Coordinates of C-alpha atoms and ligand atoms in Angstrom, one line a residue:
M1 CA 2.8 34.6 5.2
C2 CA 1.9 36.9 2.4
G3 CA 3.0 40.5 1.9
I4 CA 0.9 43.4 0.7
V5 CA 2.1 46.9 -0.5
G6 CA -0.1 49.6 -2.0
Y7 CA 0.7 53.2 -3.1
I8 CA -1.4 56.2 -4.1
G9 CA 0.1 59.6 -5.0
P10 CA 1.9 61.5 -7.7
R11 CA 4.9 59.1 -8.2
D12 CA 5.1 55.9 -10.3
A13 CA 3.8 53.2 -8.0
V14 CA 5.9 50.3 -9.5
P15 CA 9.3 50.9 -7.9
I16 CA 7.7 51.9 -4.6
I17 CA 5.8 48.6 -4.5
L18 CA 8.6 46.4 -5.7
N19 CA 11.0 47.8 -3.0
G20 CA 8.3 47.5 -0.4
L21 CA 7.7 43.9 -1.2
K22 CA 11.4 43.3 -1.0
R23 CA 11.3 44.5 2.6
L24 CA 8.6 41.9 3.3
E25 CA 10.5 39.0 1.7
Y26 CA 11.3 37.5 5.1
R27 CA 7.6 36.6 5.5
G28 CA 8.1 33.7 3.2
Y29 CA 6.3 33.4 -0.2
D30 CA 6.1 31.4 -3.4
S31 CA 4.7 33.9 -6.0
A32 CA 4.5 37.6 -6.5
G33 CA 2.6 40.2 -8.5
I34 CA 1.8 43.9 -9.1
A35 CA -1.1 45.8 -10.5
I36 CA -1.2 49.5 -11.5
I37 CA -3.8 51.8 -13.0
K38 CA -2.9 54.0 -16.0
G39 CA -5.1 55.7 -18.5
G40 CA -8.2 54.1 -17.1
E41 CA -6.8 50.6 -17.4
I42 CA -5.4 48.0 -15.0
K43 CA -2.0 46.5 -15.9
I44 CA -0.9 43.4 -14.1
R45 CA 2.4 41.5 -13.9
R46 CA 2.6 38.3 -11.8
D47 CA 4.2 34.9 -11.6
A48 CA 5.3 32.1 -9.4
G49 CA 8.7 32.5 -7.9
K50 CA 10.6 35.2 -6.1
L51 CA 10.6 39.0 -6.5
N52 CA 13.5 38.8 -9.0
R53 CA 11.1 36.9 -11.3
L54 CA 8.5 39.7 -11.0
A55 CA 11.2 42.4 -11.6
E56 CA 12.2 40.5 -14.7
L57 CA 8.6 40.5 -15.9
V58 CA 8.3 44.3 -15.3
H59 CA 11.6 44.9 -17.0
N60 CA 10.7 42.8 -20.1
S61 CA 7.2 44.3 -20.4
P62 CA 7.4 47.6 -18.6
I63 CA 4.4 49.1 -16.7
S64 CA 4.1 52.3 -14.7
G65 CA 1.4 54.3 -13.2
T66 CA -0.5 55.1 -10.0
P67 CA -2.2 53.9 -7.8
G68 CA -0.9 50.4 -7.5
I69 CA -0.9 47.3 -5.3
G70 CA 1.5 44.4 -5.0
H71 CA 1.6 41.1 -3.2
T72 CA 3.9 38.2 -2.3
R73 CA 1.8 35.0 -1.8
W74 CA 2.4 32.0 0.4
A75 CA 0.0 29.5 -1.2
T76 CA -2.9 28.2 0.8
H77 CA -5.5 27.4 -2.0
G78 CA -4.1 26.7 -5.4
V79 CA -0.5 25.8 -6.3
P80 CA 2.1 28.6 -6.8
S81 CA 1.6 29.7 -10.4
A82 CA 0.9 32.7 -12.6
R83 CA -2.8 32.1 -12.7
N84 CA -3.0 31.8 -8.9
A85 CA -0.6 34.6 -8.1
H86 CA -2.1 37.9 -6.8
P87 CA -3.3 40.5 -7.9
H88 CA -6.6 39.0 -9.1
L89 CA -8.7 40.8 -11.7
G90 CA -12.4 40.7 -11.9
N91 CA -14.1 39.7 -15.2
S92 CA -14.9 43.3 -16.1
G93 CA -11.1 44.1 -16.0
K94 CA -11.9 47.1 -13.9
V95 CA -11.3 45.8 -10.3
V96 CA -8.3 44.2 -8.9
V97 CA -7.5 42.7 -5.4
V98 CA -4.6 41.5 -3.3
H99 CA -5.4 39.5 -0.1
N100 CA -3.9 37.9 3.0
G101 CA -5.9 35.2 4.8
I102 CA -8.4 32.5 3.8
V103 CA -12.0 33.0 2.5
E104 CA -13.3 30.1 4.5
N105 CA -16.7 30.1 2.7
F106 CA -15.2 30.6 -0.8
L107 CA -16.6 27.4 -2.3
E108 CA -20.2 28.3 -1.6
L109 CA -19.7 31.9 -2.7
R110 CA -18.0 30.7 -5.9
D111 CA -20.8 28.3 -6.6
E112 CA -23.4 31.1 -6.2
L113 CA -21.5 33.4 -8.5
M114 CA -20.9 30.7 -11.1
S115 CA -24.6 29.8 -11.1
E116 CA -25.2 33.5 -12.1
G117 CA -22.7 33.1 -14.9
T118 CA -19.5 34.4 -13.4
D119 CA -16.4 32.6 -14.8
F120 CA -13.5 31.9 -12.5
K121 CA -9.9 31.9 -13.9
S122 CA -8.0 30.7 -10.9
D123 CA -8.1 28.0 -8.1
T124 CA -7.8 30.6 -5.4
D125 CA -10.2 31.6 -2.7
T126 CA -9.1 35.3 -3.2
E127 CA -10.6 35.5 -6.7
T128 CA -14.0 35.2 -5.0
I129 CA -13.5 38.6 -3.4
V130 CA -13.0 40.5 -6.6
Q131 CA -15.8 38.7 -8.4
L132 CA -18.1 39.5 -5.5
V133 CA -17.1 43.2 -5.5
E134 CA -18.0 43.3 -9.2
H135 CA -21.3 41.5 -8.5
H136 CA -22.2 44.3 -6.1
Q137 CA -21.0 47.1 -8.4
A138 CA -23.3 45.7 -11.1
T139 CA -26.2 46.9 -8.8
G140 CA -24.8 50.5 -9.1
L141 CA -22.6 50.6 -6.1
L142 CA -19.3 52.4 -6.0
L143 CA -16.1 50.5 -5.0
A144 CA -16.2 51.3 -1.3
D145 CA -19.8 50.2 -0.8
A146 CA -19.4 47.2 -3.1
A147 CA -16.4 46.2 -1.0
R148 CA -18.2 46.7 2.2
N149 CA -21.0 44.4 1.2
T150 CA -18.3 41.8 0.1
F151 CA -16.4 42.1 3.4
K152 CA -19.6 41.2 5.3
Q153 CA -20.2 38.1 3.2
I154 CA -16.7 36.5 3.4
Q155 CA -15.8 34.4 6.4
G156 CA -12.4 33.9 7.9
A157 CA -9.5 36.4 8.7
H158 CA -8.4 38.8 6.0
G159 CA -6.2 41.7 4.9
I160 CA -7.6 43.0 1.7
V161 CA -6.7 45.9 -0.7
L162 CA -8.7 46.8 -3.8
L163 CA -8.4 49.1 -6.8
S164 CA -10.9 50.1 -9.4
A165 CA -10.0 51.6 -12.8
D166 CA -13.2 53.6 -12.7
E167 CA -12.2 55.2 -9.4
P168 CA -8.4 55.7 -9.8
D169 CA -8.3 58.3 -7.0
R170 CA -8.7 55.8 -4.2
I171 CA -7.6 52.6 -2.7
V172 CA -10.0 50.6 -0.5
C173 CA -8.5 48.3 2.2
A174 CA -9.8 46.3 5.1
R175 CA -8.7 44.2 8.0
I176 CA -11.0 41.3 9.2
G177 CA -9.8 39.1 12.1
N178 CA -6.1 38.1 12.4
A179 CA -4.6 37.4 9.0
G180 CA -1.7 39.8 9.5
G181 CA -1.9 43.5 9.7
V182 CA -3.1 46.3 7.4
V183 CA -0.9 49.4 8.0
I184 CA -1.6 52.8 6.4
G185 CA 1.5 54.9 6.0
L186 CA 0.9 58.7 5.9
G187 CA 3.0 60.6 3.4
E188 CA 2.9 64.2 2.1
G189 CA 0.5 64.2 -0.8
E190 CA 0.8 60.4 -1.0
N191 CA -0.2 57.5 1.1
F192 CA 0.9 53.9 1.5
I193 CA -0.7 50.6 2.5
A194 CA 1.2 47.5 3.7
S195 CA 0.8 44.3 5.7
D196 CA 3.8 45.2 7.8
I197 CA 5.8 48.2 8.8
P198 CA 9.2 47.6 7.0
A199 CA 7.5 48.0 3.6
I200 CA 6.9 51.7 4.1
L201 CA 9.6 52.9 6.4
D202 CA 11.6 54.3 3.5
H203 CA 8.8 56.8 3.0
T204 CA 7.1 57.5 6.3
R205 CA 7.1 56.6 10.0
K206 CA 3.6 57.9 10.6
V207 CA 1.2 55.0 10.5
I208 CA -2.4 54.0 11.2
F209 CA -3.1 50.3 12.1
L210 CA -6.5 49.1 11.0
E211 CA -8.3 47.2 13.7
S212 CA -10.2 44.0 13.0
H213 CA -13.5 44.7 11.1
Q214 CA -12.3 48.1 10.0
M215 CA -11.9 49.4 6.4
A216 CA -10.3 52.5 4.9
I217 CA -10.8 54.6 1.8
V218 CA -7.3 56.0 1.0
T219 CA -6.6 58.8 -1.4
S220 CA -3.3 60.6 -2.0
D221 CA -4.3 63.2 0.6
S222 CA -6.9 61.6 2.8
V223 CA -7.6 58.5 4.8
R224 CA -11.1 57.7 5.9
V225 CA -11.3 54.8 8.4
E226 CA -14.7 53.3 9.3
T227 CA -16.2 50.1 10.7
L228 CA -17.6 47.6 8.2
D229 CA -21.0 49.0 8.9
G230 CA -19.9 52.5 7.9
T231 CA -19.4 54.1 11.3
P232 CA -16.5 56.6 11.0
V233 CA -13.5 55.9 13.2
N234 CA -10.9 58.4 14.4
P235 CA -7.8 56.3 14.3
Q236 CA -4.6 56.8 16.4
V237 CA -1.6 57.8 14.4
H238 CA 1.6 56.0 15.6
T239 CA 5.1 57.1 15.0
I240 CA 7.5 54.2 14.4
A241 CA 11.0 54.6 15.9
W242 CA 12.6 51.9 13.7
N243 CA 14.3 53.1 10.5
S244 CA 14.8 51.0 7.4
V245 CA 18.6 50.9 7.9
S246 CA 18.1 48.9 11.1
A247 CA 16.3 46.4 9.0
E248 CA 19.3 45.8 6.8
K249 CA 21.9 43.1 7.3
G250 CA 24.8 45.4 8.1
E251 CA 28.1 43.6 7.9
Y252 CA 26.5 40.2 8.5
R253 CA 25.8 37.5 5.9
H254 CA 22.3 36.9 7.1
F255 CA 19.7 38.7 9.2
M256 CA 19.8 35.8 11.6
Q257 CA 23.5 36.3 12.4
K258 CA 23.0 40.0 12.7
E259 CA 20.1 39.5 15.1
I260 CA 22.1 37.0 17.2
H261 CA 24.7 39.6 17.6
E262 CA 22.2 42.3 18.2
Q263 CA 21.2 40.7 21.5
V264 CA 23.5 42.9 23.6
R265 CA 21.6 45.9 22.3
S266 CA 18.1 44.3 22.2
L267 CA 18.5 43.1 25.8
T268 CA 19.7 46.5 26.9
D269 CA 16.7 48.0 25.2
T270 CA 14.2 45.6 26.8
L271 CA 15.6 46.7 30.2
A272 CA 15.6 50.4 29.2
G273 CA 13.4 52.5 31.5
R274 CA 12.1 49.5 33.4
V275 CA 14.7 48.9 36.1
D276 CA 15.3 51.2 39.0
F277 CA 18.6 49.7 40.3
K278 CA 18.8 52.3 43.1
A279 CA 15.4 51.4 44.5
G280 CA 15.6 47.8 43.5
K281 CA 12.3 48.2 41.7
I282 CA 10.8 47.1 38.3
R283 CA 8.5 49.4 36.3
L284 CA 6.2 48.0 33.6
P285 CA 3.7 50.8 33.1
E286 CA 2.1 49.5 29.9
L287 CA 0.9 46.5 31.9
N288 CA -1.5 48.7 33.9
L289 CA -0.8 46.5 36.9
T290 CA -2.0 47.7 40.3
P291 CA -1.3 46.0 43.7
E292 CA -4.9 44.9 44.0
L293 CA -4.9 43.4 40.5
A294 CA -1.6 41.7 41.3
R295 CA -3.0 40.2 44.6
N296 CA -6.2 39.2 42.7
I297 CA -4.3 36.8 40.4
N298 CA -4.4 33.1 41.3
K299 CA -3.4 31.6 37.9
I300 CA -1.3 32.6 34.9
Y301 CA -1.6 30.8 31.6
I302 CA 1.3 31.7 29.3
V303 CA 0.1 31.0 25.7
A304 CA 2.4 31.0 22.7
C305 CA 3.7 29.0 19.7
G306 CA 7.1 27.7 18.6
T307 CA 10.0 29.5 20.0
A308 CA 7.8 31.9 21.9
A309 CA 6.3 28.8 23.7
Y310 CA 9.8 27.8 24.9
A311 CA 10.3 31.3 26.2
G312 CA 7.0 30.8 28.1
M313 CA 8.3 27.5 29.5
V314 CA 11.1 29.5 31.1
G315 CA 8.6 32.1 32.2
K316 CA 6.7 29.4 34.1
Y317 CA 9.7 28.6 36.2
L318 CA 10.3 32.3 36.9
V319 CA 6.7 33.2 37.8
E320 CA 6.3 30.3 40.1
K321 CA 9.8 30.6 41.7
I322 CA 9.7 34.3 42.3
A323 CA 6.1 35.4 42.4
R324 CA 4.7 32.1 43.8
I325 CA 1.7 32.2 41.4
P326 CA 0.6 28.9 39.8
C327 CA 1.6 29.2 36.1
E328 CA 1.3 27.0 33.1
L329 CA 2.7 27.2 29.6
E330 CA 0.0 26.4 27.1
I331 CA 0.7 25.7 23.4
G332 CA -1.4 28.3 21.5
S333 CA -2.9 25.8 19.0
E334 CA -4.2 23.5 21.8
F335 CA -5.3 25.9 24.6
R336 CA -8.8 26.7 23.2
Y337 CA -9.7 23.1 22.7
R338 CA -9.3 21.9 26.3
D339 CA -12.0 24.1 27.9
P340 CA -9.4 25.7 30.2
I341 CA -10.5 26.6 33.7
I342 CA -10.5 30.4 33.7
D343 CA -12.1 33.1 35.9
S344 CA -11.6 36.7 36.8
H345 CA -8.6 35.8 38.8
T346 CA -6.8 34.4 35.8
V347 CA -4.3 36.0 33.6
V348 CA -3.7 34.8 30.0
L349 CA -0.2 36.1 29.0
A350 CA 0.6 35.8 25.3
I351 CA 4.1 35.8 24.0
S352 CA 4.4 36.7 20.3
Q353 CA 7.1 38.4 18.3
S354 CA 4.7 39.3 15.4
G355 CA 1.7 39.7 17.6
E356 CA -0.2 38.2 14.7
T357 CA 0.1 34.4 15.2
A358 CA -3.4 33.2 14.7
D359 CA -3.2 30.3 17.2
T360 CA -1.8 32.6 19.9
L361 CA -4.5 35.2 19.1
A362 CA -7.2 32.5 19.3
A363 CA -5.9 31.4 22.7
M364 CA -6.1 35.0 23.9
E365 CA -9.7 35.2 22.6
E366 CA -10.5 32.1 24.6
G367 CA -9.2 33.8 27.6
R368 CA -11.2 36.9 26.9
R369 CA -14.3 34.9 26.4
K370 CA -13.9 33.3 29.8
G371 CA -13.2 36.5 31.7
A372 CA -9.4 36.4 32.0
T373 CA -7.2 39.5 32.1
L374 CA -5.1 39.5 28.9
W375 CA -1.5 40.5 28.8
S376 CA 1.0 40.2 26.0
I377 CA 4.7 40.3 25.4
V378 CA 5.1 41.4 21.8
N379 CA 7.7 42.9 19.5
A380 CA 5.5 44.3 16.7
I381 CA 4.1 47.7 17.9
G382 CA 0.4 48.0 17.0
S383 CA 0.0 44.2 16.4
Q384 CA -3.3 42.6 17.1
A385 CA -2.0 40.8 20.2
M386 CA -0.9 44.1 21.6
R387 CA -4.1 45.9 20.8
I388 CA -6.5 43.3 22.3
S389 CA -4.5 43.1 25.6
D390 CA -5.4 44.8 28.8
G391 CA -1.7 45.4 29.3
F392 CA 1.5 44.6 27.5
I393 CA 5.3 44.5 27.6
A394 CA 7.0 45.5 24.4
M395 CA 10.0 43.4 23.6
Q396 CA 11.7 46.5 22.2
T397 CA 14.2 44.4 20.1
G398 CA 13.6 46.3 16.8
P399 CA 12.6 44.4 13.7
E400 CA 13.4 40.7 13.7
I401 CA 13.7 39.7 10.0
G402 CA 15.2 36.2 10.2
V403 CA 12.4 33.6 10.3
A404 CA 14.3 31.8 13.0
S405 CA 13.7 33.8 16.1
T406 CA 16.7 34.8 18.2
K407 CA 16.5 38.2 19.9
A408 CA 12.8 37.9 20.1
F409 CA 13.4 34.8 22.2
T410 CA 15.9 36.2 24.7
A411 CA 13.9 39.5 25.2
P412 CA 10.8 37.7 26.6
L413 CA 13.0 35.7 29.0
I414 CA 14.1 39.0 30.6
D415 CA 10.6 40.5 30.3
Q416 CA 9.2 37.5 32.2
Y417 CA 12.0 37.8 34.8
M418 CA 11.1 41.4 35.4
L419 CA 7.3 40.6 35.4
A420 CA 7.9 38.0 38.1
I421 CA 9.8 40.4 40.3
L422 CA 7.1 43.1 39.9
L423 CA 4.3 40.6 40.7
A424 CA 6.2 39.3 43.8
D425 CA 6.8 42.9 44.9
L426 CA 3.2 44.0 44.5
R427 CA 1.9 40.8 46.2
G428 CA 4.4 41.2 49.1
V429 CA 5.9 37.7 48.7
I430 CA 9.5 38.8 48.2
D431 CA 11.9 40.2 50.9
T432 CA 13.8 43.4 50.2
K433 CA 17.2 41.7 50.1
T434 CA 16.1 39.1 47.5
R435 CA 14.4 41.7 45.4
F436 CA 17.5 44.0 45.4
Q437 CA 19.6 41.0 44.4
L438 CA 17.3 39.8 41.6
V439 CA 17.0 43.4 40.2
S440 CA 20.8 44.0 40.5
D441 CA 21.5 40.8 38.6
L442 CA 19.8 42.3 35.6
R443 CA 22.7 44.7 35.2
L444 CA 24.9 41.8 34.3
I445 CA 23.0 40.7 31.2
P446 CA 24.4 42.8 28.4
D447 CA 28.0 42.0 29.4
L448 CA 27.3 38.3 29.9
V449 CA 25.7 38.1 26.4
S450 CA 28.5 40.1 24.9
R451 CA 31.1 37.7 26.4
V452 CA 29.3 34.6 25.2
L453 CA 29.0 36.0 21.7
N454 CA 32.8 36.1 21.7
S455 CA 32.9 32.3 21.6
E456 CA 31.6 32.3 18.0
P457 CA 34.9 31.0 16.6
E458 CA 34.8 28.0 18.9
V459 CA 31.2 27.4 17.9
E460 CA 32.1 27.5 14.2
K461 CA 34.7 24.7 14.8
I462 CA 32.0 22.5 16.3
A463 CA 29.5 23.4 13.6
Y464 CA 32.1 22.2 11.0
A465 CA 32.4 18.9 12.9
L466 CA 28.6 18.5 13.0
K467 CA 27.6 19.9 9.6
D468 CA 26.8 16.5 8.1
I469 CA 24.9 14.9 11.0
R470 CA 21.4 13.6 10.4
D471 CA 20.2 13.6 14.0
C472 CA 20.9 15.5 17.2
L473 CA 19.7 15.4 20.8
Y474 CA 19.5 18.4 23.1
L475 CA 19.2 17.7 26.8
G476 CA 18.5 20.1 29.6
R477 CA 17.1 20.2 33.2
G478 CA 15.1 22.6 35.3
I479 CA 15.0 26.2 34.0
N480 CA 17.2 25.2 31.1
M481 CA 15.1 22.2 29.9
P482 CA 13.1 24.6 27.6
I483 CA 16.4 25.7 26.2
A484 CA 17.0 22.1 25.0
Y485 CA 13.7 22.4 23.1
E486 CA 14.6 25.8 21.7
G487 CA 18.2 24.7 20.7
A488 CA 16.7 21.7 18.8
L489 CA 14.1 23.9 17.1
K490 CA 16.8 26.4 15.9
L491 CA 18.8 23.6 14.4
K492 CA 15.8 21.8 12.7
E493 CA 14.1 24.9 11.3
I494 CA 17.2 26.3 9.5
S495 CA 19.4 23.2 8.8
Y496 CA 16.6 20.7 8.2
I497 CA 18.5 18.2 10.5
H498 CA 16.2 16.1 12.7
A499 CA 16.9 17.4 16.2
E500 CA 15.0 16.7 19.4
G501 CA 15.0 18.6 22.8
Y502 CA 14.4 16.4 25.8
P503 CA 14.2 16.7 29.6
A504 CA 17.5 15.1 30.5
G505 CA 15.8 13.1 33.3
E506 CA 13.5 11.5 30.8
M507 CA 16.3 9.8 28.8
K508 CA 16.4 6.7 31.0
H509 CA 12.7 6.2 30.3
G510 CA 13.3 5.2 26.6
P511 CA 15.1 7.8 24.5
I512 CA 18.6 6.7 25.7
A513 CA 18.2 3.8 23.3
L514 CA 18.8 6.3 20.6
I515 CA 22.3 7.1 21.7
D516 CA 25.3 5.6 19.8
E517 CA 28.4 6.9 18.1
N518 CA 26.2 8.5 15.4
M519 CA 24.1 10.5 17.8
P520 CA 25.5 13.8 19.0
V521 CA 24.1 14.9 22.3
I522 CA 24.2 18.5 23.3
C523 CA 24.1 18.7 27.1
L524 CA 23.2 22.0 28.9
A525 CA 25.2 21.8 32.1
P526 CA 25.8 25.3 33.5
K527 CA 26.4 25.9 37.2
D528 CA 22.7 25.9 38.2
P529 CA 20.8 23.7 40.7
W530 CA 20.7 20.8 38.3
H531 CA 24.4 20.8 37.4
D532 CA 25.3 17.6 39.2
K533 CA 22.4 15.8 37.6
M534 CA 23.7 16.9 34.2
I535 CA 27.1 15.6 35.0
S536 CA 25.6 12.1 35.4
Q537 CA 23.6 12.7 32.2
I538 CA 26.8 13.3 30.3
Q539 CA 28.4 10.1 31.8
Q540 CA 25.3 8.1 30.7
A541 CA 25.5 9.4 27.2
K542 CA 29.3 8.8 26.9
A543 CA 28.9 5.3 28.3
R544 CA 26.7 4.5 25.3
G545 CA 29.2 5.9 22.8
G546 CA 27.4 9.2 22.2
I547 CA 29.3 12.3 21.1
V548 CA 28.7 14.8 23.8
I549 CA 28.9 18.6 23.3
A550 CA 28.5 20.2 26.7
I551 CA 27.6 23.8 27.4
A552 CA 29.3 24.6 30.7
T553 CA 30.2 27.5 33.0
E554 CA 33.7 28.9 32.7
G555 CA 36.0 27.3 35.3
D556 CA 34.0 24.1 35.6
E557 CA 36.7 21.4 35.8
L558 CA 34.4 18.4 36.0
I559 CA 33.1 18.6 32.5
P560 CA 36.1 18.7 30.1
P561 CA 37.2 15.2 31.0
L562 CA 33.7 13.9 30.3
A563 CA 32.7 15.7 27.1
D564 CA 34.0 15.5 23.5
H565 CA 33.6 19.3 23.1
V566 CA 32.8 22.1 25.6
L567 CA 31.3 25.5 24.8
W568 CA 31.7 27.9 27.7
I569 CA 29.4 30.5 29.1
P570 CA 30.4 33.0 31.8
E571 CA 29.2 32.5 35.4
T572 CA 25.5 33.6 35.3
P573 CA 22.8 33.8 38.0
W574 CA 20.8 30.6 37.3
M575 CA 17.5 32.4 36.8
L576 CA 19.1 34.4 34.0
S577 CA 21.1 31.6 32.5
P578 CA 18.6 30.6 29.8
A579 CA 19.1 34.0 28.1
V580 CA 22.9 33.3 28.0
I581 CA 23.1 29.5 27.4
V582 CA 20.8 29.7 24.4
I583 CA 23.2 31.9 22.5
P584 CA 25.8 29.2 21.7
L585 CA 22.9 27.1 20.5
Q586 CA 21.7 29.9 18.2
M587 CA 25.2 30.3 16.8
L588 CA 25.7 26.6 16.4
A589 CA 22.4 26.2 14.4
Y590 CA 23.3 29.2 12.3
H591 CA 26.8 28.0 11.3
I592 CA 25.7 24.5 10.6
A593 CA 22.9 25.8 8.3
A594 CA 25.3 28.3 6.7
L595 CA 27.9 25.5 6.1
R596 CA 25.1 23.5 4.5
G597 CA 24.5 26.4 2.1
L598 CA 20.9 26.8 3.1
D599 CA 18.6 29.8 3.0
V600 CA 19.1 30.7 6.6
D601 CA 16.8 33.7 6.7
Q602 CA 14.0 32.1 4.8
P603 CA 14.0 28.4 5.5
R604 CA 11.9 26.2 3.3
N605 CA 8.2 25.8 4.2
L606 CA 8.4 28.5 7.0
A607 CA 7.0 32.0 7.3
K608 CA 7.9 34.6 9.8
S609 CA 4.4 35.1 11.0
V610 CA 2.0 32.2 10.9
T611 CA -1.3 34.1 10.5
V612 CA -3.3 31.0 9.5
E613 CA -4.5 28.3 11.9
Ligands
AGP701 C1 10.8 30.3 15.7 O1 12.2 30.4 15.3 C2 9.8 30.2 14.6 N1 10.0 31.4 13.7 C3 8.4 30.0 15.1 O2 8.4 28.9 16.0 C4 7.8 31.2 15.9 O3 8.5 31.4 17.1 C5 6.3 31.0 16.1 O4 5.7 30.9 14.9 C6 5.7 32.1 16.9 O5 5.7 33.3 16.2 P1 5.4 34.7 17.0 O6 6.4 34.8 18.1 O7 5.4 35.7 16.0 O8 4.0 34.4 17.6

């Protein structure tokens, strides 16, 4: 998804914006541009390609000045090109815009403007915004009011930032719906605007998050937030704990490898302050969960997309097994189209690293519309999913930069485990001994994860053996069936190898026809209630000539004679095993993709946060 950075203050905006855009590179993009105001004029540099192309343009034809805005674009309307790259300039040459989202009614707006003589220079929906603003300015309105009128006319979800050469002392920005965030960073005698926190962390940790249908007029020493109809808003100022160093790669080649190895720390952090080992209790205060609310629940829908959905599949097992509440995992992009049965006894629990995934937010809104209680498990503090929830659990993993999610997959597994225990405790459906045991098992997690990360050299050897494969099957059962899906997704999204996760028990109903000597089969066979079933699965795959890579529990003597390769995990309580068994699969996908020389952190066609439907 696109990245936005804006600056207003005494310093030259160009380096601040270019560095800020670099911190947003992970969001995926195909063109970039920057606009500044100097001497009453707007100067723009923009082109298709990556930020190094933009830096080359700025170097060859220098610009400097303040205020300024910059953008990295992931094309939705109009191919990646200089003419379609943001920023877009109005025909007067006095107003410029950068934009995240889609103007869903841009064709009719453009037709109206063209019938009044406005020429359009690009194929983008975004240009409609700046031409509309100029259309309103022509009636005598200043930038803020012209922008306000424009924001009311455009449909869809947007993050928008505007500059006017005639009003160089201010930046106007707005958030409408869920097209990614608009964050205002508060400096000393200077202010920043961005679509995501990492872009401004070098300058400030004090931020304001615009809510949907809010706009702000930002000068170097003031921020005025109001609703689109002009009602003043007194926004909350958040202080972000992250620092920009933690968003750097450290000693790792890629963010993804760093984040795989960060899971000891991130899982420790997701437990922090939430587990009372002495009392055998779980505390999730941001959920605002009371005993009566807990007893009032008769259905939980977990809604999510991609990797987050697979975390939710594990959550379904945990909530039903521990809390005995009917629970379904619903794919975010499907949920709102099946007229789900929801009432005041229903909880819709969203899982989202970014908290800005449009399909997940739309599923939450469907839940809200039908009277459900909304909860969310999110990583991005201040994200839309978090802000529209009645209660939330922060993943607390720190920034996840790699597009392929790793630590933001294992954190919600543990968050849902804790949630299930809390619900069971409040509903009185768990005995004290069981509760103490489940809580006590959480203490094992950081060490178990640390031990399995030590198997990386063995994983690299298997990655080398598999680096040229074209297909791969992942098989799992029970609580680890979702891990088969997740392992397959990790491989396909960063190595571009066709990989498929499957419930192992389903193989005999057709897919086993796929297995031959060219089909590696990754079998998840830890010591869990489905272990013996997986043994026979391995035998079935071997009998058809398949290459079997088994993930097994240390000390298991049955598997080595059956499998071609074995990756070991330490003995793990089965309800926590998904968070451990996924790690060799994360490392395997990473090393295969790295051996293939691919862009592991920014795979082709993907974005870190999918804020379009
Ligand atoms: C997973 O590796 C992908 N990046 C993708 O499936 C992701 O999990 C999905 O888009 C959901 O994103 P979210 O967690 O930010 O909502």
